PDB file of C-alpha atoms in Angstrom:
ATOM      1  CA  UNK A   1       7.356  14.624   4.946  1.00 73.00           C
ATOM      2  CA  UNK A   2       9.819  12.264   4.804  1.00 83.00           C
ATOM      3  CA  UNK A   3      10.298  10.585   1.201  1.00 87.00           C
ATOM      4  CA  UNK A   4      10.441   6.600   1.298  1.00 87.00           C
ATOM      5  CA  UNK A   5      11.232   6.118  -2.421  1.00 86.00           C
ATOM      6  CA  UNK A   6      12.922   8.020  -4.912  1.00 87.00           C
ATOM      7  CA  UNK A   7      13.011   7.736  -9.086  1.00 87.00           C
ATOM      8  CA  UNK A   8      11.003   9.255 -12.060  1.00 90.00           C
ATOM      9  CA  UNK A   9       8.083   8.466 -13.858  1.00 91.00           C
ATOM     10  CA  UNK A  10       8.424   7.540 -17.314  1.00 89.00           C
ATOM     11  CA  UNK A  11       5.866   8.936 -19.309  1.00 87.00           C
ATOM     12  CA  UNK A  12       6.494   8.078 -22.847  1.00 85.00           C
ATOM     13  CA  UNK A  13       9.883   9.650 -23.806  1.00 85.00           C
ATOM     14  CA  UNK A  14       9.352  12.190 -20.906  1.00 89.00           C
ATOM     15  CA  UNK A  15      11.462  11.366 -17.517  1.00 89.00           C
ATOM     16  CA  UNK A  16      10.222  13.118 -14.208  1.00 92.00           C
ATOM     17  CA  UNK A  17      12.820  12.863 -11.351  1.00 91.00           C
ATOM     18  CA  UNK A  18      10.025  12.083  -8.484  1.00 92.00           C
ATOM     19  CA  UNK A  19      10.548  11.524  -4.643  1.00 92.00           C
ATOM     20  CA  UNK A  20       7.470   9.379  -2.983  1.00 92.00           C
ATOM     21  CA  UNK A  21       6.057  10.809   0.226  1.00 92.00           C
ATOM     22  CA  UNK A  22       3.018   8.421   2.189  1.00 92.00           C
ATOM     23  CA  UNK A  23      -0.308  10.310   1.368  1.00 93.00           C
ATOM     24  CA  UNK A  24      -1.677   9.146   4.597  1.00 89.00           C
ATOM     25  CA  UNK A  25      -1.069   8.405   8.315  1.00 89.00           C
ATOM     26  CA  UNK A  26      -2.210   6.387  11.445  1.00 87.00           C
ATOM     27  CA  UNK A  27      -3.735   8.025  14.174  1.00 89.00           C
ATOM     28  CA  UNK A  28      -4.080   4.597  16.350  1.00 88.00           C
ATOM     29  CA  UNK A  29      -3.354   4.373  19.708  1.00 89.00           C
ATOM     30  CA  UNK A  30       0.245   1.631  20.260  1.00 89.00           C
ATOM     31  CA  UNK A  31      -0.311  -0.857  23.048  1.00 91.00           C
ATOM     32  CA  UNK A  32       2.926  -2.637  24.267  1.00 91.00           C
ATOM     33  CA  UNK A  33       2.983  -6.386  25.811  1.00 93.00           C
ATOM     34  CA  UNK A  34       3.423  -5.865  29.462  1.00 93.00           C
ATOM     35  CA  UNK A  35       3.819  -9.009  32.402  1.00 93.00           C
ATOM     36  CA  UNK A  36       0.550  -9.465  34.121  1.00 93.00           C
ATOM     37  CA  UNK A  37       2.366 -10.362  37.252  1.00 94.00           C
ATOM     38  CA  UNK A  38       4.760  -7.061  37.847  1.00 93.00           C
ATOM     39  CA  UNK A  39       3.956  -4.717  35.133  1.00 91.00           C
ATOM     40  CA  UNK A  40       7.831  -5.445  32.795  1.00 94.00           C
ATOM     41  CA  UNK A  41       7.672  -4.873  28.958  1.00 94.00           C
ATOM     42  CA  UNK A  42       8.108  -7.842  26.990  1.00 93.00           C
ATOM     43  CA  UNK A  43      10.431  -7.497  24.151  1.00 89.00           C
ATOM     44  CA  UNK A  44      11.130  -9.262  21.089  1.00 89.00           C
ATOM     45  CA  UNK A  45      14.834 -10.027  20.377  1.00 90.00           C
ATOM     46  CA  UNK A  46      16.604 -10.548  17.447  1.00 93.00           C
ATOM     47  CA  UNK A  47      18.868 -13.480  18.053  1.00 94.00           C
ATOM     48  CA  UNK A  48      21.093 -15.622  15.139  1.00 94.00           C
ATOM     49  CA  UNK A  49      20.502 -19.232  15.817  1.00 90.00           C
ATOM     50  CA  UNK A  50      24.299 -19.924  15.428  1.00 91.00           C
ATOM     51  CA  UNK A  51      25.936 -17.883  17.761  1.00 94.00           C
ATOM     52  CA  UNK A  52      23.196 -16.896  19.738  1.00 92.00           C
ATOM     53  CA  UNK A  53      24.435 -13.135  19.485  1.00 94.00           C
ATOM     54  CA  UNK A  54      21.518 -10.242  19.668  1.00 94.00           C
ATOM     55  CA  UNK A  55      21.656  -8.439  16.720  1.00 94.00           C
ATOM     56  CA  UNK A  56      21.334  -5.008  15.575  1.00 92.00           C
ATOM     57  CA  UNK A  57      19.567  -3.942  12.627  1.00 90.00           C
ATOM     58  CA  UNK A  58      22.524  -2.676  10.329  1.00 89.00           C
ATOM     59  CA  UNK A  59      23.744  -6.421  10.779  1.00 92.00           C
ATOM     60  CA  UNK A  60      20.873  -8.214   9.103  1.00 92.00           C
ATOM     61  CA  UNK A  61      19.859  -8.557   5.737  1.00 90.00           C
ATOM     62  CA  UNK A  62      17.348 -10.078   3.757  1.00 90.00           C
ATOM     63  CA  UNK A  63      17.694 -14.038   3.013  1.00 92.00           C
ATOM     64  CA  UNK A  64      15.835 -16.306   0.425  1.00 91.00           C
ATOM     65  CA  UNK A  65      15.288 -19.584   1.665  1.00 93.00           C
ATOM     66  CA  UNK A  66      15.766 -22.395  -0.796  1.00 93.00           C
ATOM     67  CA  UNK A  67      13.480 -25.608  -0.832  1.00 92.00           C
ATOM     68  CA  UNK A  68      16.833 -27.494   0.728  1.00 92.00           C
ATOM     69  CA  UNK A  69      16.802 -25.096   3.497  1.00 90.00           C
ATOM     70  CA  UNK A  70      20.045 -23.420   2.605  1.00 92.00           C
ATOM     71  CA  UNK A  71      19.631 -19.259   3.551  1.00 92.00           C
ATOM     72  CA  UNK A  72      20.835 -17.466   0.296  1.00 93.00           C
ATOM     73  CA  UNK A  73      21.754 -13.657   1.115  1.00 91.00           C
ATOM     74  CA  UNK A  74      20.070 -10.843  -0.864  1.00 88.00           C
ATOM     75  CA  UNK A  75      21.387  -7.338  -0.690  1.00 85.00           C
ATOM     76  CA  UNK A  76      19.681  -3.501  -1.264  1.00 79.00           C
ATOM     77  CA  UNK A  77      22.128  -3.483  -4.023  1.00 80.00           C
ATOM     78  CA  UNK A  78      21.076  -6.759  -5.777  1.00 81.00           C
ATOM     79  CA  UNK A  79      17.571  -5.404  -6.038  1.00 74.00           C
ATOM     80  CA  UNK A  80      18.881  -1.973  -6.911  1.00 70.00           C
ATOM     81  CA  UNK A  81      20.484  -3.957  -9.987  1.00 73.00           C
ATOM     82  CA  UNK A  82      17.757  -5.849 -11.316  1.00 71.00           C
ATOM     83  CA  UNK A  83      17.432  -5.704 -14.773  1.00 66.00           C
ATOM     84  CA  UNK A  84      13.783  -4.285 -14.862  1.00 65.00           C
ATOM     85  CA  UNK A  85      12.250  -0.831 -16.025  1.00 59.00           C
ATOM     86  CA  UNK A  86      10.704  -0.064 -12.873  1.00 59.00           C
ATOM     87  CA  UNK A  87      13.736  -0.648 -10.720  1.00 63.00           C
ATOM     88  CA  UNK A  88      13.862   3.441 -10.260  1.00 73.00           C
ATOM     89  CA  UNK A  89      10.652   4.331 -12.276  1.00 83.00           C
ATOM     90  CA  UNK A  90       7.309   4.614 -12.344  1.00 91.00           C
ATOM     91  CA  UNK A  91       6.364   3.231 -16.012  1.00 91.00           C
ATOM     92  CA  UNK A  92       3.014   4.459 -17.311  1.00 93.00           C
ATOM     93  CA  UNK A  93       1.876   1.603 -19.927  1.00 92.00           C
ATOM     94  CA  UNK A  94      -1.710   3.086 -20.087  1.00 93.00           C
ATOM     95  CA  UNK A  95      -4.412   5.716 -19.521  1.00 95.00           C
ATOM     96  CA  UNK A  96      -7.978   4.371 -18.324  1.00 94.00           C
ATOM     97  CA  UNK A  97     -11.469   6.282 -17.344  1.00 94.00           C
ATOM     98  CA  UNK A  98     -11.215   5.942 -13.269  1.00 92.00           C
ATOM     99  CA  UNK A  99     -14.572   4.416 -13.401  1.00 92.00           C
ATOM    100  CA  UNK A 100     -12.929   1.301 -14.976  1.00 93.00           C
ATOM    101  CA  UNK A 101     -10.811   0.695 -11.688  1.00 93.00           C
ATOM    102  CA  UNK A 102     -12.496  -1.841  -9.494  1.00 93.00           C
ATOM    103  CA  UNK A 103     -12.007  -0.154  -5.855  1.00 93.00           C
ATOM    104  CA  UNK A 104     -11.348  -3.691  -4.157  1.00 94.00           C
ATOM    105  CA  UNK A 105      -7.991  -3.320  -6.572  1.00 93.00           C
ATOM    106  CA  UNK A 106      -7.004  -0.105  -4.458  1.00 94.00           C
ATOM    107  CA  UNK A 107      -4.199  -0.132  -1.804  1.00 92.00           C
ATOM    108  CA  UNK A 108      -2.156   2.362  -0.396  1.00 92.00           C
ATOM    109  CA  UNK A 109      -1.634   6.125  -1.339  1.00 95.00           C
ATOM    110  CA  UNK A 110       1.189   8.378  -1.889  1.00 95.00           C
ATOM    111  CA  UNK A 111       1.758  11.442  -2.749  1.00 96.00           C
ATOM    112  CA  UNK A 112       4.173  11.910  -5.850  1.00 95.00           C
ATOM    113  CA  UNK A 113       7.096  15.419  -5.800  1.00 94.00           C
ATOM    114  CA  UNK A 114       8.591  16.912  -8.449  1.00 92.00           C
ATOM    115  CA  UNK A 115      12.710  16.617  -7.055  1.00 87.00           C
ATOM    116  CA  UNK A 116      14.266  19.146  -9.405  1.00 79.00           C
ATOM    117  CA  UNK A 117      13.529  22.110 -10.736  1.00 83.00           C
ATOM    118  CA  UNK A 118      14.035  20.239 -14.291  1.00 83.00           C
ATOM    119  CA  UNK A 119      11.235  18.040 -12.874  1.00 90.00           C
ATOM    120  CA  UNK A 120       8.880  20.601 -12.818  1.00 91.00           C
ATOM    121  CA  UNK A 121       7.678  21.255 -15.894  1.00 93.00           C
ATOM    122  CA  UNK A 122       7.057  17.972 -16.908  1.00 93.00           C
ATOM    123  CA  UNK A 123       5.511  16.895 -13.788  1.00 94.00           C
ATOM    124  CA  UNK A 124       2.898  19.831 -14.331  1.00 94.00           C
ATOM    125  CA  UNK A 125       2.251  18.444 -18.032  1.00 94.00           C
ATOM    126  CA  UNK A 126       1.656  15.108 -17.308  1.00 94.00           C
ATOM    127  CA  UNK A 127      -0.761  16.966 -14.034  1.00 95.00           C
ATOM    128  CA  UNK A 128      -2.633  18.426 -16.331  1.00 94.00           C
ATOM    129  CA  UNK A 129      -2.869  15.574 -19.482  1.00 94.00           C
ATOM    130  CA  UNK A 130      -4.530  13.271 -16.364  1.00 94.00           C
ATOM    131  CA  UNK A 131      -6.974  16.471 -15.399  1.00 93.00           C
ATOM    132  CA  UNK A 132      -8.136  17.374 -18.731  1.00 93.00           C
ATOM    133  CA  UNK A 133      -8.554  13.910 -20.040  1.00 92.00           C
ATOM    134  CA  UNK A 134     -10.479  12.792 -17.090  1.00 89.00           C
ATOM    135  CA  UNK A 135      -8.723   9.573 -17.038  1.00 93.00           C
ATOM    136  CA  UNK A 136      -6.671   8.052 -14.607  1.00 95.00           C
ATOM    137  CA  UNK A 137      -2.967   6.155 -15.506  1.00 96.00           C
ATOM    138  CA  UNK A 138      -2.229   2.736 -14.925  1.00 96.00           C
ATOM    139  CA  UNK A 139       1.827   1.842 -14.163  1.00 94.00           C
ATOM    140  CA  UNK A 140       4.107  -0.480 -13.184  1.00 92.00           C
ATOM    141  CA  UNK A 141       7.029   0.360 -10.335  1.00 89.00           C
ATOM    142  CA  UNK A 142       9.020  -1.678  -8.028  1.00 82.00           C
ATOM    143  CA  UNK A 143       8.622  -0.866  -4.273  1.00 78.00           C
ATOM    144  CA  UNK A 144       9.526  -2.776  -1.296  1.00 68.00           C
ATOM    145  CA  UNK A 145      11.068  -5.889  -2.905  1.00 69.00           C
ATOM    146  CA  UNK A 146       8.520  -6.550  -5.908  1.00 78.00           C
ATOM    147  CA  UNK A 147       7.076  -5.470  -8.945  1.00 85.00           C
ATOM    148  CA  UNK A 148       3.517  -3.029  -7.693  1.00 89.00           C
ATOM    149  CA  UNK A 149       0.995  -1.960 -10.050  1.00 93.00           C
ATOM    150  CA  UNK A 150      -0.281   1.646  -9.584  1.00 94.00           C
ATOM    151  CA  UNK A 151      -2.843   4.130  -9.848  1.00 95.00           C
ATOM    152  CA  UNK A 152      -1.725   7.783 -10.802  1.00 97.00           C
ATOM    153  CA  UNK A 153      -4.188  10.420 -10.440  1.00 96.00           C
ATOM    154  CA  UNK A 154      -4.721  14.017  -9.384  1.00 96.00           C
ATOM    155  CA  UNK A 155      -5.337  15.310  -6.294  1.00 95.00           C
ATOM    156  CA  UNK A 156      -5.612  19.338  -6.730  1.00 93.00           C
ATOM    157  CA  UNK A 157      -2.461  20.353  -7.899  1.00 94.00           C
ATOM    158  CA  UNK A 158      -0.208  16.918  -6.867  1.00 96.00           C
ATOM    159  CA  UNK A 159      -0.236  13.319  -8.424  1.00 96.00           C
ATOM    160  CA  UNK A 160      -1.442  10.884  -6.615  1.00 96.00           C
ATOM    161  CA  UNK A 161       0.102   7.252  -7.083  1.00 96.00           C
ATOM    162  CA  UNK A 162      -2.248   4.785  -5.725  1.00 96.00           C
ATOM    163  CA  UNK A 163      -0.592   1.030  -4.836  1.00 94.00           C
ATOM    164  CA  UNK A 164      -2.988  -1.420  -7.100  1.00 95.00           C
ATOM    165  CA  UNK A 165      -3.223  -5.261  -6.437  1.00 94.00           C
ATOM    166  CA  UNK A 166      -2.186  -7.521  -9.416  1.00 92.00           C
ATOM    167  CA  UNK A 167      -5.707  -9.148 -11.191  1.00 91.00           C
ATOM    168  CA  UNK A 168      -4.679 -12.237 -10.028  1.00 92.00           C
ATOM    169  CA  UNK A 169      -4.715 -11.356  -6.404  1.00 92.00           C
ATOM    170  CA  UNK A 170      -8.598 -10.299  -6.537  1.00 92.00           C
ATOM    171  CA  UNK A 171     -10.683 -12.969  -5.055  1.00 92.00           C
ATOM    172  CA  UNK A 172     -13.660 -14.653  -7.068  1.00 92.00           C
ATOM    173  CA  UNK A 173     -17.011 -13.034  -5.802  1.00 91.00           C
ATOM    174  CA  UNK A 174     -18.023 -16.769  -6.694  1.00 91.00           C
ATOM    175  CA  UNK A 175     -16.593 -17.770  -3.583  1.00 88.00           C
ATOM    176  CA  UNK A 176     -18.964 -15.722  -0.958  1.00 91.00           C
ATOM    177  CA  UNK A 177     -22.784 -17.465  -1.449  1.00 92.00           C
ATOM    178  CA  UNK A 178     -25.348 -15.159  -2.081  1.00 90.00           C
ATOM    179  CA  UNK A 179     -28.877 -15.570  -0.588  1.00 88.00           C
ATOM    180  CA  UNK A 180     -32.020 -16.298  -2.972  1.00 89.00           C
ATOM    181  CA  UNK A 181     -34.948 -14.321  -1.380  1.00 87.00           C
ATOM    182  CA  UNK A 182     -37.564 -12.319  -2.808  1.00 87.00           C
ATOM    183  CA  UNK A 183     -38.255  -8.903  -1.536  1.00 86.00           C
ATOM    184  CA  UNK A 184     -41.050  -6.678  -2.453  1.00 88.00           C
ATOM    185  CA  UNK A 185     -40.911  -3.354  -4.406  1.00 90.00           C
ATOM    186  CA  UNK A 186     -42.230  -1.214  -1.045  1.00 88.00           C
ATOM    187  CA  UNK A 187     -39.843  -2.722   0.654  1.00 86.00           C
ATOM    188  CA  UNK A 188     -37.052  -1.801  -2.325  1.00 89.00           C
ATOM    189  CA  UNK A 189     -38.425   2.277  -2.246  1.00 89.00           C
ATOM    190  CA  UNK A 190     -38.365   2.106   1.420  1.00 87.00           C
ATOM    191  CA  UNK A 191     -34.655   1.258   1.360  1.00 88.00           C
ATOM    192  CA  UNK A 192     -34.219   4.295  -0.935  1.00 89.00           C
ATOM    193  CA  UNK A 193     -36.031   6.903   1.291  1.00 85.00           C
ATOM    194  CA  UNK A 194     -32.997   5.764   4.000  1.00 85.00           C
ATOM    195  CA  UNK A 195     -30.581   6.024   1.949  1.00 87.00           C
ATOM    196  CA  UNK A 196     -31.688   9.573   0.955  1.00 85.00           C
ATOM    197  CA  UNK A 197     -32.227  10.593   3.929  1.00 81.00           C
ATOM    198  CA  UNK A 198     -28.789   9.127   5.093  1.00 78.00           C
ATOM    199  CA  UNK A 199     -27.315  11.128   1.729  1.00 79.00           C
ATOM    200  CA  UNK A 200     -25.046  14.361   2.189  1.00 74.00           C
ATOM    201  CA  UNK A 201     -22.950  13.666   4.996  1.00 71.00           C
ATOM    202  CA  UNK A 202     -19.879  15.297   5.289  1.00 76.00           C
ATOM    203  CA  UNK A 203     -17.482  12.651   6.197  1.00 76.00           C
ATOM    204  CA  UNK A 204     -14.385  15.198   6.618  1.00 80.00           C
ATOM    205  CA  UNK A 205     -16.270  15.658   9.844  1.00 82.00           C
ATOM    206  CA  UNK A 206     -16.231  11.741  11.097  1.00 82.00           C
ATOM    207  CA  UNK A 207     -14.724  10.864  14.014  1.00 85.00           C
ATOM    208  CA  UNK A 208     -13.172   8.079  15.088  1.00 84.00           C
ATOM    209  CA  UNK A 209     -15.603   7.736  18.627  1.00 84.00           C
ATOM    210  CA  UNK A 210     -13.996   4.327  19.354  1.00 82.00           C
ATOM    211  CA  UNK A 211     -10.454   6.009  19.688  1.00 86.00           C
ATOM    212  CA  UNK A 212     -11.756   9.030  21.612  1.00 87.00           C
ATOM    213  CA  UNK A 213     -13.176   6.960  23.816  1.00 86.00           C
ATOM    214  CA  UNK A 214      -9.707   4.616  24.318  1.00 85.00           C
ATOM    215  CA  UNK A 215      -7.732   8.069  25.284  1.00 88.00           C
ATOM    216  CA  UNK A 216     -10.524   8.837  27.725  1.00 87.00           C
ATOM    217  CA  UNK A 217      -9.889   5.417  29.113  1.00 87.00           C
ATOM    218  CA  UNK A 218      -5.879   6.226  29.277  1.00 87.00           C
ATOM    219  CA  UNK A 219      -6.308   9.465  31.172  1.00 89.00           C
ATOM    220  CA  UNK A 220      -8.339   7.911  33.843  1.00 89.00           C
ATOM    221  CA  UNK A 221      -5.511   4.985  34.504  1.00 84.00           C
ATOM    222  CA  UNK A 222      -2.927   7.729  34.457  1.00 87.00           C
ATOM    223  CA  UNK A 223      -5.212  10.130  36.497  1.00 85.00           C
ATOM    224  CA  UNK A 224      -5.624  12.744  34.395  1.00 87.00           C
ATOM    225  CA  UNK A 225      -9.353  12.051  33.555  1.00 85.00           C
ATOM    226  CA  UNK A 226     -12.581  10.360  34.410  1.00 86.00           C
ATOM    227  CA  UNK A 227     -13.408   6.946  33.267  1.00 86.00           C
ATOM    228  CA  UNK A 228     -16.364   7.104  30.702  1.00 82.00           C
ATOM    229  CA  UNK A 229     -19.402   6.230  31.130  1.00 82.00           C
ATOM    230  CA  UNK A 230     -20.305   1.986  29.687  1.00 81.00           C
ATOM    231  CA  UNK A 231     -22.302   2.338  26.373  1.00 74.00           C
ATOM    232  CA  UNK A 232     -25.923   0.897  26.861  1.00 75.00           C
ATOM    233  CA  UNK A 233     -26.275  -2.428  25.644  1.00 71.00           C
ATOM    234  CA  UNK A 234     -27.188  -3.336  22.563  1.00 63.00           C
ATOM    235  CA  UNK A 235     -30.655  -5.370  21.852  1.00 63.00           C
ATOM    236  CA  UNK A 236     -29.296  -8.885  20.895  1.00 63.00           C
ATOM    237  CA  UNK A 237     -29.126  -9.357  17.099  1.00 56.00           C
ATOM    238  CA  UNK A 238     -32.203 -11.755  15.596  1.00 54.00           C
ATOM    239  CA  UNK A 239     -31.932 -13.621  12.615  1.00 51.00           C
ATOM    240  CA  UNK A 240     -35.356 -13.199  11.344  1.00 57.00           C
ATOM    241  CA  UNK A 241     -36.566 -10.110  11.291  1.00 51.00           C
ATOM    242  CA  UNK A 242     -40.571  -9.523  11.934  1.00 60.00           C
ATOM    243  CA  UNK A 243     -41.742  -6.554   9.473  1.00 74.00           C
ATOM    244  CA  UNK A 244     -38.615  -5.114   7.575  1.00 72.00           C
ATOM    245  CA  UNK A 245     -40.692  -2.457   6.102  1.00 76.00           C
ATOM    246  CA  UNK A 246     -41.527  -1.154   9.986  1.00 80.00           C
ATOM    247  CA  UNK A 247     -37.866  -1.302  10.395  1.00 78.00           C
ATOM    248  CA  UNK A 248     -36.960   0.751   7.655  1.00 76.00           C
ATOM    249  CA  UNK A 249     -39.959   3.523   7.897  1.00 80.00           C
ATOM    250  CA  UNK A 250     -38.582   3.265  11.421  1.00 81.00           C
ATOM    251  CA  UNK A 251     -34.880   3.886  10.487  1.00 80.00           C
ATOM    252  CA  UNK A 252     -35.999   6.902   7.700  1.00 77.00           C
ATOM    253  CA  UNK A 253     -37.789   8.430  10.780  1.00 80.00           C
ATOM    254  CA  UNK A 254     -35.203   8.516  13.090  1.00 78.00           C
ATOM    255  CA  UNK A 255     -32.652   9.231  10.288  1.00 76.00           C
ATOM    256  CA  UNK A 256     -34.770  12.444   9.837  1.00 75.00           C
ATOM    257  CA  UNK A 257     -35.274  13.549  13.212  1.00 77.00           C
ATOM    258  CA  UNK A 258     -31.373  13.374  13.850  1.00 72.00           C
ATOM    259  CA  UNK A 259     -31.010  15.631  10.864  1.00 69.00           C
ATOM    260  CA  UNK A 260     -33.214  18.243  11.908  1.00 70.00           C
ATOM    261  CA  UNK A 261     -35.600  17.633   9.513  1.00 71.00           C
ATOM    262  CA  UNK A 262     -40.109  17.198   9.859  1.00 68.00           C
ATOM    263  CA  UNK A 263     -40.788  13.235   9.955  1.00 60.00           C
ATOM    264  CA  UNK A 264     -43.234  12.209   7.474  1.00 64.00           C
ATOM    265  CA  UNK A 265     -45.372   9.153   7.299  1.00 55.00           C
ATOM    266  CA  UNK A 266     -45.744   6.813   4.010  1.00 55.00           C
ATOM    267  CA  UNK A 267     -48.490   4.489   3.962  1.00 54.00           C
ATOM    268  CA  UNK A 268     -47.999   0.896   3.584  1.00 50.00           C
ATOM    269  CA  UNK A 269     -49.198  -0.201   0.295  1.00 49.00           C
ATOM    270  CA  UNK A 270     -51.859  -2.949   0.900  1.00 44.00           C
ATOM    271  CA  UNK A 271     -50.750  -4.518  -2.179  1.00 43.00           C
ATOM    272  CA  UNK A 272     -46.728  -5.761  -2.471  1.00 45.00           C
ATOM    273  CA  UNK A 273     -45.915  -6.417  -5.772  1.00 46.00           C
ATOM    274  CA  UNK A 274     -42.585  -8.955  -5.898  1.00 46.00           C
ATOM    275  CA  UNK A 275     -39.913  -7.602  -7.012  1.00 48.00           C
ATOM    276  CA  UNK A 276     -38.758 -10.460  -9.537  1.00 45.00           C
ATOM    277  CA  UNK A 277     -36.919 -13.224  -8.145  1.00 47.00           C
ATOM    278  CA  UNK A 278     -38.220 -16.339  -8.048  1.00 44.00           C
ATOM    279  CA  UNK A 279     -36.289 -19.342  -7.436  1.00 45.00           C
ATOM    280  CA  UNK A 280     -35.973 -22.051 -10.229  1.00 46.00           C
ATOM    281  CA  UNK A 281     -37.316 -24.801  -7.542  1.00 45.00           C
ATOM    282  CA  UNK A 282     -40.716 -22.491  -6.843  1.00 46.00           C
ATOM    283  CA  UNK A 283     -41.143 -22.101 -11.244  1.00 47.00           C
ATOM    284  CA  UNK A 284     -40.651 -25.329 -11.507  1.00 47.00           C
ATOM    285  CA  UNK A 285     -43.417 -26.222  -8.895  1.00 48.00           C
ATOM    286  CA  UNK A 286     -45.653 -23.715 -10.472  1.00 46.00           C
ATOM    287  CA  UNK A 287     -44.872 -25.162 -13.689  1.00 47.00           C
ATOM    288  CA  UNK A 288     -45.582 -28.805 -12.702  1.00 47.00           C
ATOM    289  CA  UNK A 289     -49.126 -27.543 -10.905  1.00 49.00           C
ATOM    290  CA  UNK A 290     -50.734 -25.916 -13.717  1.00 47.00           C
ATOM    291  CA  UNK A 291     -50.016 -28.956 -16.114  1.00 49.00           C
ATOM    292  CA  UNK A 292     -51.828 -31.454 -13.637  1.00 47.00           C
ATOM    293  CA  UNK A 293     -54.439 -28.882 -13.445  1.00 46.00           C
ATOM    294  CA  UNK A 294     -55.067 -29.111 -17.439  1.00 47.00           C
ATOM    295  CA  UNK A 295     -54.830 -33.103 -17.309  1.00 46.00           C
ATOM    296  CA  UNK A 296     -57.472 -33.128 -14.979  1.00 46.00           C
ATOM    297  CA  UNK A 297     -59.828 -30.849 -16.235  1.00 46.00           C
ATOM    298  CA  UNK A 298     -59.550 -33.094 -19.979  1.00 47.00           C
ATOM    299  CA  UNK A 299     -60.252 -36.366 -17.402  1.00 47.00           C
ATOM    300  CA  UNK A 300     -63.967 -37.629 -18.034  1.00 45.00           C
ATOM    301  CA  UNK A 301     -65.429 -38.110 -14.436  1.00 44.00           C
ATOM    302  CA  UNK A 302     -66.421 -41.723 -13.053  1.00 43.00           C
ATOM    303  CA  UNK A 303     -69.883 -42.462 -12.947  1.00 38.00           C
TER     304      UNK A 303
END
C-alpha cells in the first residue's frame, strides 16, 4: 500500500518514525459525463483566467483568497514549516475508555507502520499500552492542510489512527424534532423479539446487491451478459400505520423463517399497559378534569 503521509507519533518522550497507509478502499463503480447526442466524454479543463493557457498539475498551487480578492500563493513548503507540533507528528495528549468516543465523531481510517527498524520497538510498546489498558488515545496531527484530531487504536497487531471531527463540528441533536407519542409496553417487547431474532449476523458476509446488480447492468450494454430481471415493486409507503404490533409479530415471523428457524406465535396481551409518556398538554387536561369533578361534587343541587 501506498503511504500518503509520513512522521512519528509522539508518545510522551517516545518518538515512532510512522508512514500512514488508507485502512480502507472504494469498491464503487466510476461513471464518466458522456454527450447525449454522439456518445464524446466531457472533460473538465483547467484553464488560468489570465492567459487562458490549460494547465498541468505540477503548475498549480494552492491560493488563499483575501476578502479584497487578491490570490495569495501558499506552497507544500509553507505548510511543511508551520510552527506547530503536529506538522510531522502524531501528538498523543490523552488516553480515553473507547466507549467515551461518540461514533458520529468518527471519520476516516488508516492504518499506522512502523518505518524503521528503530521504530519498532516502540511502536510495539505503545501497541500493547493501548491493548492492555483497554483504552483508546486521543491526538492531534496535521493532514491535508489543517490541524485533524484522531483516534489511535488497535487492530490485531497494527495501530489504527482513526480521523476524529473537532467538538465543534458535531451538530446539536436539538436541531432534528423528535416526535411525542406514546407506545405500549407489548408493543416495546415486540420490538425486542425482532431485534433478537435479527441478532448474530455476520456482516463480513454483506454484500453490496445494489453494485452487483449495476455490473450486471454493464455487461449486458457491453454484451457480455443478460440484463437483470426489474425488482418487484414496492407497496407504497403509508404514514399511519394500522396495527404496529401485527407488523412486528409479522416481521419476527418472517425474520425467523429466513433464518431457518420454527415460527412461534405470542399472544396479544388484551391489556396494553402505556409505556410512560404522556404529553404535558394531556396531564394538564387530566389535571384540570378531576378538579372540576371535586367542585362539583361539594356544589349543593338546585331545588
Amino acid at each position: 500500500m501506498r503511504p500518503i503521509w509520513s512522521g512519528a507519533i509522539s508518545f510522551g518522550l517516545v518518538t515512532i518514525p510512522i508512514k500512514v497507509v488508507p485502512a480502507t478502499e472504494s469498491h464503487d463503480i466510476s461513471f464518466r459525463q458522456i454527450h447525449t447526442a454522439d456518445g464524446g466524454r466531457i472533460r473538465y479543463r483547467k484553464v488560468c483566467e489570465i492567459d487562458g493557457q490549460q494547465l498541468r498539475q505540477d503548475e498549480i498551487v494552492r491560493g488563499y483568497e483575501t476578502a479584497t480578492g487578491t490570490l495569495i500563493p501558499v506552497t507544500d513548503e509553507d505548510l511543511d514549516n508551520l510552527p506547530l507540533p503536529t506538522a510531522k507528528a502524531i501528538e498523543i495528549v490523552s488516553f480515553v475508555p473507547a466507549a467515551s468516543i461518540d461514533p458520529i465523531q468518527i471519520g476516516a481510517s488508516y492504518y499506522l507502520a512502523a518505518t524503521e527498524t528503530v521504530a519498532a520497538k516502540p511502536y510495539e510498546l505503545l501497541r500493547q499500552a493501548l491493548e492492555r489498558s483497554s483504552k483508546v488515545a486521543v491526538a492531534k496531527f496535521a493532514m491535508r492542510d489543517r490541524e485533524r484530531l484522531g483516534l489511535l487504536r488497535v487492530k490485531g497487531d497494527v495501530i489504527v489512527l482513526h480521523a476524529l471531527r473537532w467538538p465543534d463540528e458535531i451538530r446539536s441533536t436539538a436541531q432534528v424534532p423528535v416526535p411525542d407519542v406514546a407506545v405500549t409496553d407489548d408493543e416495546v417487547d415486540a420490538a425486542v423479539r425482532l431485534a433478537d431474532t435479527l441478532t448474530g449476523t455476520d456482516i463480513g458476509e454483506l454484500r453490496d446487491k445494489y453494485r452487483d446488480a449495476l455490473k450486471e447492468v454493464i455487461a449486458a450494454k457491453t454484451g457480455t451478459g443478460t440484463m437483470p430481471a426489474p425488482a418487484e415493486e414496492a407497496p407504497p409507503a403509508s404514514a399511519e400505520v394500522v396495527d404496529l404490533m401485527a407488523m412486528l409479530e409479522k416481521s419476527v415471523q418472517e425474520a425467523k423463517t429466513t433464518r431457518g428457524e420454527p415460527a412461534t406465535v405470542h399472544p396479544l396481551s388484551a391489556t396494553k399497559k402505556t409505556a410512560a409518556k404522556k404529553t404535558g398538554s394531556g396531564a394538564a387536561a387530566a389535571k384540570k378534569t378531576a378538579a372540576k369533578k371535586t367542585t362539583t361534587k361539594g356544589k349543593p343541587r338546585s331545588a
